[in-house]
Amino acid sequence: MKNFALIGAAGYIAPRHMKAIKETGNTLIAALDKYDGIGIMDSHFPQAHFFTEFERFDRFIDKWHREHDKRIEYIAITTPNYLHDSHIRFALKSGAHAICEKPLVLNPHNLDQLKVIEEETGKKVYNILQLRLHDSIIALKNKIAAELEADPTRIYDIDLTYLTSRGRWYFVSWKGDEAKSGGIASNIGVHFFDMLSWIFGPVEENVVHLKQPDANAGYMKLKNARVRWFLSVNYDYIPETVKASGKTTYRSITVNGEEFEFSEGFTDLHTTSYRHILQGGGFGLEEARNSINIVSTIRNLPALGLEGEYHPFCRKVLG
């Protein structure tokens, strides 16, 4: 049994981490969040110590190590994106491995600094990149790898479309602040960009066509793929047929015009991710680098509008 702590216990994704800690046979020693309405902990670890102030949490972690002559071996981090870097540093310097939600950090240079701290402390940073553990995506990667082995010059045409409706609260929260979330591409797109670059190779060209608070779109040339992408949190842009079915989310990836279906199998991927880490696997700093480079570049590129290889949904926004 391993000992865990959790920073960001009241967040949307935190219950999946609590469930993963429990289902892998481990225990949560302490949790931190400035918001204290987290009865969800009663379903997982009612005996865990809880703190609303970082200073008291810090003191507890240090004191617990000394009094129990054992360590909290992993600290899970589910805080707002802009705080990940700081909380990862805390975990490593506290003698724990860090398991952090995506995006791991907002900028590539943060990865370089964390690598130095890894070397200093002997502890590891793990990023939750659960799409890499999805059965359908693994099958797609294997299929593409076999085809590229037969023809290394092959280029695939891909359309990535992801819309997940969010209310007005989104733009008032940290998620609507680009300095804190990294913007739409970082907040809801980073795991898709990771998955695509994992399968089709690194980015050779990156173009942004649309950049608005509620929608981003662009074009990427990967080593073996041309990708048109559209990401949004605006319900208005969801196709009418999807709205008619009562759904508020639309996810589509087409490869050479054929729909790639991966809507099922998401339920237990955090537990699968934890099991993967605890068995000696996991995805570290270098695995995260491609996707962090992509979203950081997108954040700093100008939007070109309806020019070149833009995603068809751009016309929903720009007319």
Tab-separated table of C-alpha atoms in Angstrom:
chain	number	residue	atom	x	y	z
A	1	MET	CA	0.000	0.000	0.000
A	2	LYS	CA	1.362	3.405	-1.044
A	3	ASN	CA	0.657	6.675	0.742
A	4	PHE	CA	-0.803	9.549	-1.292
A	5	ALA	CA	-1.638	13.216	-0.806
A	6	LEU	CA	-3.892	15.259	-3.085
A	7	ILE	CA	-3.690	18.957	-3.965
A	8	GLY	CA	-6.909	20.300	-5.497
A	9	ALA	CA	-9.394	17.984	-3.791
A	10	ALA	CA	-12.504	20.023	-4.663
A	11	GLY	CA	-11.885	20.147	-8.415
A	12	TYR	CA	-13.997	18.512	-11.111
A	13	ILE	CA	-11.436	15.804	-11.849
A	14	ALA	CA	-10.301	15.142	-8.257
A	15	PRO	CA	-12.883	12.366	-7.559
A	16	ARG	CA	-11.388	10.310	-10.395
A	17	HIS	CA	-8.014	10.518	-8.660
A	18	MET	CA	-9.530	9.556	-5.298
A	19	LYS	CA	-11.234	6.593	-6.966
A	20	ALA	CA	-7.976	5.607	-8.699
A	21	ILE	CA	-6.009	5.750	-5.430
A	22	LYS	CA	-8.622	3.539	-3.749
A	23	GLU	CA	-9.046	1.069	-6.616
A	24	THR	CA	-5.294	0.495	-6.848
A	25	GLY	CA	-5.244	-0.490	-3.168
A	26	ASN	CA	-3.580	2.634	-1.791
A	27	THR	CA	-4.489	5.233	0.815
A	28	LEU	CA	-4.956	9.008	0.875
A	29	ILE	CA	-3.223	10.528	3.887
A	30	ALA	CA	-3.976	14.221	3.310
A	31	ALA	CA	-5.769	16.552	0.912
A	32	LEU	CA	-5.689	20.284	0.249
A	33	ASP	CA	-8.154	22.702	-1.293
A	34	LYS	CA	-9.111	26.264	-0.384
A	35	TYR	CA	-12.763	25.280	-0.969
A	36	ASP	CA	-14.075	23.100	1.832
A	37	GLY	CA	-17.308	21.709	0.383
A	38	ILE	CA	-15.963	18.284	-0.503
A	39	GLY	CA	-18.258	15.647	0.963
A	40	ILE	CA	-17.128	13.450	-1.936
A	41	MET	CA	-14.185	12.474	0.277
A	42	ASP	CA	-16.576	10.506	2.482
A	43	SER	CA	-17.101	8.112	-0.409
A	44	HIS	CA	-13.393	7.408	-0.700
A	45	PHE	CA	-11.181	8.451	2.225
A	46	PRO	CA	-13.192	9.869	5.139
A	47	GLN	CA	-10.187	9.471	7.467
A	48	ALA	CA	-7.851	11.586	5.312
A	49	HIS	CA	-6.566	14.796	6.884
A	50	PHE	CA	-7.905	17.882	5.107
A	51	PHE	CA	-6.507	21.409	4.844
A	52	THR	CA	-7.699	24.654	3.302
A	53	GLU	CA	-4.383	26.467	3.766
A	54	PHE	CA	-1.232	25.466	1.904
A	55	GLU	CA	1.036	26.426	4.826
A	56	ARG	CA	-0.702	24.003	7.189
A	57	PHE	CA	-0.723	21.282	4.542
A	58	ASP	CA	3.015	21.826	3.968
A	59	ARG	CA	3.686	21.590	7.707
A	60	PHE	CA	1.594	18.419	8.006
A	61	ILE	CA	3.424	16.667	5.148
A	62	ASP	CA	6.803	17.468	6.694
A	63	LYS	CA	5.699	16.542	10.218
A	64	TRP	CA	4.013	13.302	9.090
A	65	HIS	CA	7.243	12.156	7.440
A	66	ARG	CA	9.213	12.702	10.634
A	67	GLU	CA	6.687	11.213	13.048
A	68	HIS	CA	5.893	8.090	11.044
A	69	ASP	CA	9.366	7.375	9.671
A	70	LYS	CA	7.799	6.763	6.265
A	71	ARG	CA	6.927	8.933	3.340
A	72	ILE	CA	3.981	10.089	1.354
A	73	GLU	CA	5.211	8.509	-1.848
A	74	TYR	CA	2.940	10.226	-4.363
A	75	ILE	CA	1.249	13.623	-4.483
A	76	ALA	CA	-1.596	13.947	-6.986
A	77	ILE	CA	-2.200	17.412	-8.446
A	78	THR	CA	-5.592	18.493	-9.801
A	79	THR	CA	-5.300	22.253	-9.354
A	80	PRO	CA	-5.803	25.045	-11.950
A	81	ASN	CA	-3.335	24.696	-14.830
A	82	TYR	CA	-1.146	27.678	-13.954
A	83	LEU	CA	-0.426	26.213	-10.496
A	84	HIS	CA	0.726	22.793	-11.725
A	85	ASP	CA	4.376	23.811	-12.028
A	86	SER	CA	4.541	25.122	-8.465
A	87	HIS	CA	2.704	22.150	-6.966
A	88	ILE	CA	4.863	19.647	-8.867
A	89	ARG	CA	7.945	21.370	-7.442
A	90	PHE	CA	6.458	21.067	-3.948
A	91	ALA	CA	5.801	17.355	-4.435
A	92	LEU	CA	9.325	16.608	-5.638
A	93	LYS	CA	10.969	18.658	-2.910
A	94	SER	CA	8.784	16.877	-0.340
A	95	GLY	CA	10.286	13.579	-1.429
A	96	ALA	CA	7.244	12.419	-3.396
A	97	HIS	CA	6.600	11.560	-7.013
A	98	ALA	CA	4.066	13.896	-8.685
A	99	ILE	CA	1.028	12.671	-10.620
A	100	CYS	CA	-0.399	15.703	-12.395
A	101	GLU	CA	-3.397	16.380	-14.598
A	102	LYS	CA	-2.918	17.772	-18.080
A	103	PRO	CA	-1.694	20.172	-19.268
A	104	LEU	CA	1.335	19.320	-17.172
A	105	VAL	CA	2.592	22.925	-17.453
A	106	LEU	CA	1.736	25.878	-19.669
A	107	ASN	CA	5.151	26.478	-21.272
A	108	PRO	CA	7.970	24.229	-22.550
A	109	HIS	CA	10.660	25.964	-20.459
A	110	ASN	CA	8.838	24.790	-17.319
A	111	LEU	CA	9.557	21.209	-18.385
A	112	ASP	CA	13.285	21.922	-18.525
A	113	GLN	CA	13.266	23.344	-15.005
A	114	LEU	CA	11.266	20.415	-13.634
A	115	LYS	CA	13.720	18.002	-15.224
A	116	VAL	CA	16.517	19.608	-13.166
A	117	ILE	CA	14.455	19.207	-9.958
A	118	GLU	CA	13.748	15.576	-10.850
A	119	GLU	CA	17.504	14.990	-11.071
A	120	GLU	CA	18.133	16.826	-7.790
A	121	THR	CA	15.456	14.941	-5.838
A	122	GLY	CA	15.474	11.542	-7.552
A	123	LYS	CA	11.680	11.759	-7.861
A	124	LYS	CA	9.556	11.557	-11.018
A	125	VAL	CA	6.820	13.641	-12.600
A	126	TYR	CA	3.955	11.723	-14.211
A	127	ASN	CA	1.361	13.293	-16.497
A	128	ILE	CA	-2.159	11.884	-16.851
A	129	LEU	CA	-2.329	11.208	-20.606
A	130	GLN	CA	-5.140	8.702	-20.405
A	131	LEU	CA	-5.965	8.643	-24.122
A	132	ARG	CA	-2.703	6.739	-24.647
A	133	LEU	CA	-4.222	3.937	-22.545
A	134	HIS	CA	-7.588	3.830	-24.363
A	135	ASP	CA	-8.014	0.473	-26.141
A	136	SER	CA	-9.402	1.993	-29.361
A	137	ILE	CA	-6.588	4.544	-29.570
A	138	ILE	CA	-3.931	1.892	-28.930
A	139	ALA	CA	-5.496	-0.155	-31.736
A	140	LEU	CA	-5.412	2.887	-34.058
A	141	LYS	CA	-1.749	3.536	-33.207
A	142	ASN	CA	-0.857	-0.078	-33.984
A	143	LYS	CA	-2.771	0.044	-37.274
A	144	ILE	CA	-1.096	3.301	-38.363
A	145	ALA	CA	2.349	2.028	-37.305
A	146	ALA	CA	1.908	-1.068	-39.482
A	147	GLU	CA	0.793	1.039	-42.466
A	148	LEU	CA	3.703	3.447	-42.032
A	149	GLU	CA	6.134	0.563	-41.827
A	150	ALA	CA	4.890	-0.509	-45.262
A	151	ASP	CA	4.928	3.076	-46.590
A	152	PRO	CA	6.879	5.574	-44.423
A	153	THR	CA	5.918	8.484	-46.728
A	154	ARG	CA	2.170	8.043	-46.238
A	155	ILE	CA	0.250	11.173	-45.116
A	156	TYR	CA	-3.166	10.962	-43.444
A	157	ASP	CA	-5.891	13.629	-43.568
A	158	ILE	CA	-7.492	14.196	-40.172
A	159	ASP	CA	-10.307	16.393	-38.903
A	160	LEU	CA	-10.506	16.836	-35.127
A	161	THR	CA	-13.721	18.411	-33.838
A	162	TYR	CA	-14.433	18.706	-30.127
A	163	LEU	CA	-17.176	20.798	-28.591
A	164	THR	CA	-18.048	20.521	-24.906
A	165	SER	CA	-20.646	23.052	-23.778
A	166	ARG	CA	-19.865	25.259	-20.807
A	167	GLY	CA	-22.074	27.851	-19.135
A	168	ARG	CA	-21.317	31.454	-18.274
A	169	TRP	CA	-19.503	30.344	-15.105
A	170	TYR	CA	-16.649	29.044	-17.280
A	171	PHE	CA	-15.560	32.522	-18.347
A	172	VAL	CA	-15.728	33.890	-14.793
A	173	SER	CA	-13.653	31.002	-13.421
A	174	TRP	CA	-9.906	30.483	-13.858
A	175	LYS	CA	-10.686	28.393	-16.945
A	176	GLY	CA	-11.802	31.507	-18.803
A	177	ASP	CA	-8.561	33.350	-17.968
A	178	GLU	CA	-5.919	32.489	-20.572
A	179	ALA	CA	-3.088	33.384	-18.180
A	180	LYS	CA	-4.358	30.708	-15.789
A	181	SER	CA	-5.742	28.007	-18.075
A	182	GLY	CA	-3.652	28.551	-21.207
A	183	GLY	CA	-6.832	29.104	-23.224
A	184	ILE	CA	-9.211	26.708	-24.983
A	185	ALA	CA	-6.493	24.744	-26.811
A	186	SER	CA	-4.615	24.039	-23.577
A	187	ASN	CA	-7.645	23.406	-21.429
A	188	ILE	CA	-9.698	21.036	-23.593
A	189	GLY	CA	-7.423	20.207	-26.524
A	190	VAL	CA	-4.041	19.254	-25.077
A	191	HIS	CA	-4.841	15.531	-24.682
A	192	PHE	CA	-6.065	15.306	-28.286
A	193	PHE	CA	-2.910	17.006	-29.559
A	194	ASP	CA	-0.850	14.607	-27.460
A	195	MET	CA	-2.694	11.632	-28.894
A	196	LEU	CA	-2.330	12.782	-32.507
A	197	SER	CA	1.382	13.589	-32.225
A	198	TRP	CA	1.920	10.257	-30.410
A	199	ILE	CA	0.425	8.399	-33.369
A	200	PHE	CA	1.336	10.543	-36.383
A	201	GLY	CA	4.616	12.150	-35.348
A	202	PRO	CA	5.868	15.582	-34.289
A	203	VAL	CA	4.586	18.914	-35.599
A	204	GLU	CA	6.230	20.344	-38.718
A	205	GLU	CA	3.826	23.266	-39.242
A	206	ASN	CA	1.347	24.947	-36.895
A	207	VAL	CA	-1.236	27.502	-38.064
A	208	VAL	CA	-4.093	29.147	-36.138
A	209	HIS	CA	-7.217	30.279	-37.997
A	210	LEU	CA	-9.536	31.131	-35.120
A	211	LYS	CA	-8.753	32.348	-31.619
A	212	GLN	CA	-11.660	33.474	-29.460
A	213	PRO	CA	-12.397	32.975	-25.744
A	214	ASP	CA	-14.926	30.229	-26.547
A	215	ALA	CA	-13.362	28.663	-29.659
A	216	ASN	CA	-9.969	27.921	-31.219
A	217	ALA	CA	-9.232	26.351	-34.588
A	218	GLY	CA	-6.237	25.729	-36.775
A	219	TYR	CA	-4.182	23.446	-38.973
A	220	MET	CA	-1.206	21.264	-38.131
A	221	LYS	CA	1.157	19.367	-40.356
A	222	LEU	CA	2.493	16.390	-38.444
A	223	LYS	CA	5.195	14.099	-39.816
A	224	ASN	CA	2.560	11.743	-41.222
A	225	ALA	CA	-0.690	13.722	-41.065
A	226	ARG	CA	-2.469	16.906	-42.051
A	227	VAL	CA	-4.789	17.933	-39.209
A	228	ARG	CA	-7.609	20.460	-39.272
A	229	TRP	CA	-8.881	21.053	-35.742
A	230	PHE	CA	-11.727	22.920	-34.061
A	231	LEU	CA	-12.289	23.212	-30.296
A	232	SER	CA	-15.073	25.069	-28.532
A	233	VAL	CA	-17.087	25.375	-25.320
A	234	ASN	CA	-19.970	27.136	-27.116
A	235	TYR	CA	-23.173	25.099	-27.427
A	236	ASP	CA	-24.267	27.155	-30.466
A	237	TYR	CA	-21.621	25.535	-32.668
A	238	ILE	CA	-22.738	21.958	-31.989
A	239	PRO	CA	-24.377	20.351	-35.080
A	240	GLU	CA	-28.178	20.566	-35.091
A	241	THR	CA	-28.562	16.787	-35.328
A	242	VAL	CA	-26.570	16.401	-32.106
A	243	LYS	CA	-28.578	19.131	-30.349
A	244	ALA	CA	-31.796	17.374	-31.392
A	245	SER	CA	-30.676	14.258	-29.529
A	246	GLY	CA	-30.296	16.308	-26.339
A	247	LYS	CA	-26.510	16.068	-26.193
A	248	THR	CA	-24.329	19.009	-25.198
A	249	THR	CA	-21.003	17.519	-26.294
A	250	TYR	CA	-19.774	16.599	-29.768
A	251	ARG	CA	-16.550	14.705	-30.375
A	252	SER	CA	-15.402	13.606	-33.806
A	253	ILE	CA	-12.109	12.473	-35.332
A	254	THR	CA	-12.027	11.429	-38.970
A	255	VAL	CA	-9.010	9.738	-40.537
A	256	ASN	CA	-9.007	9.908	-44.353
A	257	GLY	CA	-12.737	10.652	-44.238
A	258	GLU	CA	-13.640	7.722	-41.976
A	259	GLU	CA	-15.001	8.353	-38.496
A	260	PHE	CA	-12.786	7.027	-35.729
A	261	GLU	CA	-15.036	5.862	-32.901
A	262	PHE	CA	-13.698	6.122	-29.358
A	263	SER	CA	-16.644	7.448	-27.378
A	264	GLU	CA	-16.718	4.468	-25.009
A	265	GLY	CA	-14.107	3.194	-22.586
A	266	PHE	CA	-13.306	6.440	-20.734
A	267	THR	CA	-14.796	5.513	-17.358
A	268	ASP	CA	-11.816	3.856	-15.696
A	269	LEU	CA	-8.870	5.430	-17.502
A	270	HIS	CA	-7.625	7.302	-14.420
A	271	THR	CA	-7.454	4.031	-12.506
A	272	THR	CA	-5.697	2.487	-15.498
A	273	SER	CA	-3.263	5.432	-15.510
A	274	TYR	CA	-2.484	4.975	-11.811
A	275	ARG	CA	-1.988	1.236	-12.252
A	276	HIS	CA	0.345	1.936	-15.175
A	277	ILE	CA	2.438	4.327	-13.030
A	278	LEU	CA	2.548	2.019	-10.012
A	279	GLN	CA	3.689	-0.877	-12.200
A	280	GLY	CA	6.715	1.089	-13.379
A	281	GLY	CA	5.233	2.781	-16.455
A	282	GLY	CA	3.662	6.213	-16.650
A	283	PHE	CA	4.208	9.185	-18.936
A	284	GLY	CA	6.862	11.661	-17.828
A	285	LEU	CA	8.185	15.075	-18.775
A	286	GLU	CA	9.454	14.116	-22.219
A	287	GLU	CA	6.201	12.372	-23.160
A	288	ALA	CA	4.378	15.603	-22.321
A	289	ARG	CA	6.714	17.826	-24.339
A	290	ASN	CA	5.102	17.528	-27.797
A	291	SER	CA	1.655	18.561	-26.612
A	292	ILE	CA	3.002	21.395	-24.414
A	293	ASN	CA	4.995	22.728	-27.383
A	294	ILE	CA	1.864	22.574	-29.553
A	295	VAL	CA	-0.475	24.452	-27.198
A	296	SER	CA	2.167	27.001	-26.239
A	297	THR	CA	2.764	27.766	-29.919
A	298	ILE	CA	-0.983	28.056	-30.577
A	299	ARG	CA	-1.301	30.531	-27.693
A	300	ASN	CA	1.316	32.786	-29.243
A	301	LEU	CA	0.338	32.607	-32.921
A	302	PRO	CA	-1.898	35.193	-34.619
A	303	ALA	CA	-5.246	34.011	-36.005
A	304	LEU	CA	-5.331	34.090	-39.825
A	305	GLY	CA	-9.082	33.805	-40.334
A	306	LEU	CA	-10.560	31.924	-43.301
A	307	GLU	CA	-7.294	31.301	-45.130
A	308	GLY	CA	-5.645	28.066	-46.194
A	309	GLU	CA	-6.587	24.659	-44.757
A	310	TYR	CA	-9.117	25.782	-42.162
A	311	HIS	CA	-11.612	23.508	-40.404
A	312	PRO	CA	-15.153	23.750	-41.892
A	313	PHE	CA	-16.619	24.702	-38.491
A	314	CYS	CA	-14.698	27.977	-38.676
A	315	ARG	CA	-17.472	29.249	-40.929
A	316	LYS	CA	-19.942	28.792	-38.040
A	317	VAL	CA	-17.953	31.445	-36.173
A	318	LEU	CA	-16.515	33.689	-38.884
A	319	GLY	CA	-19.327	33.400	-41.419
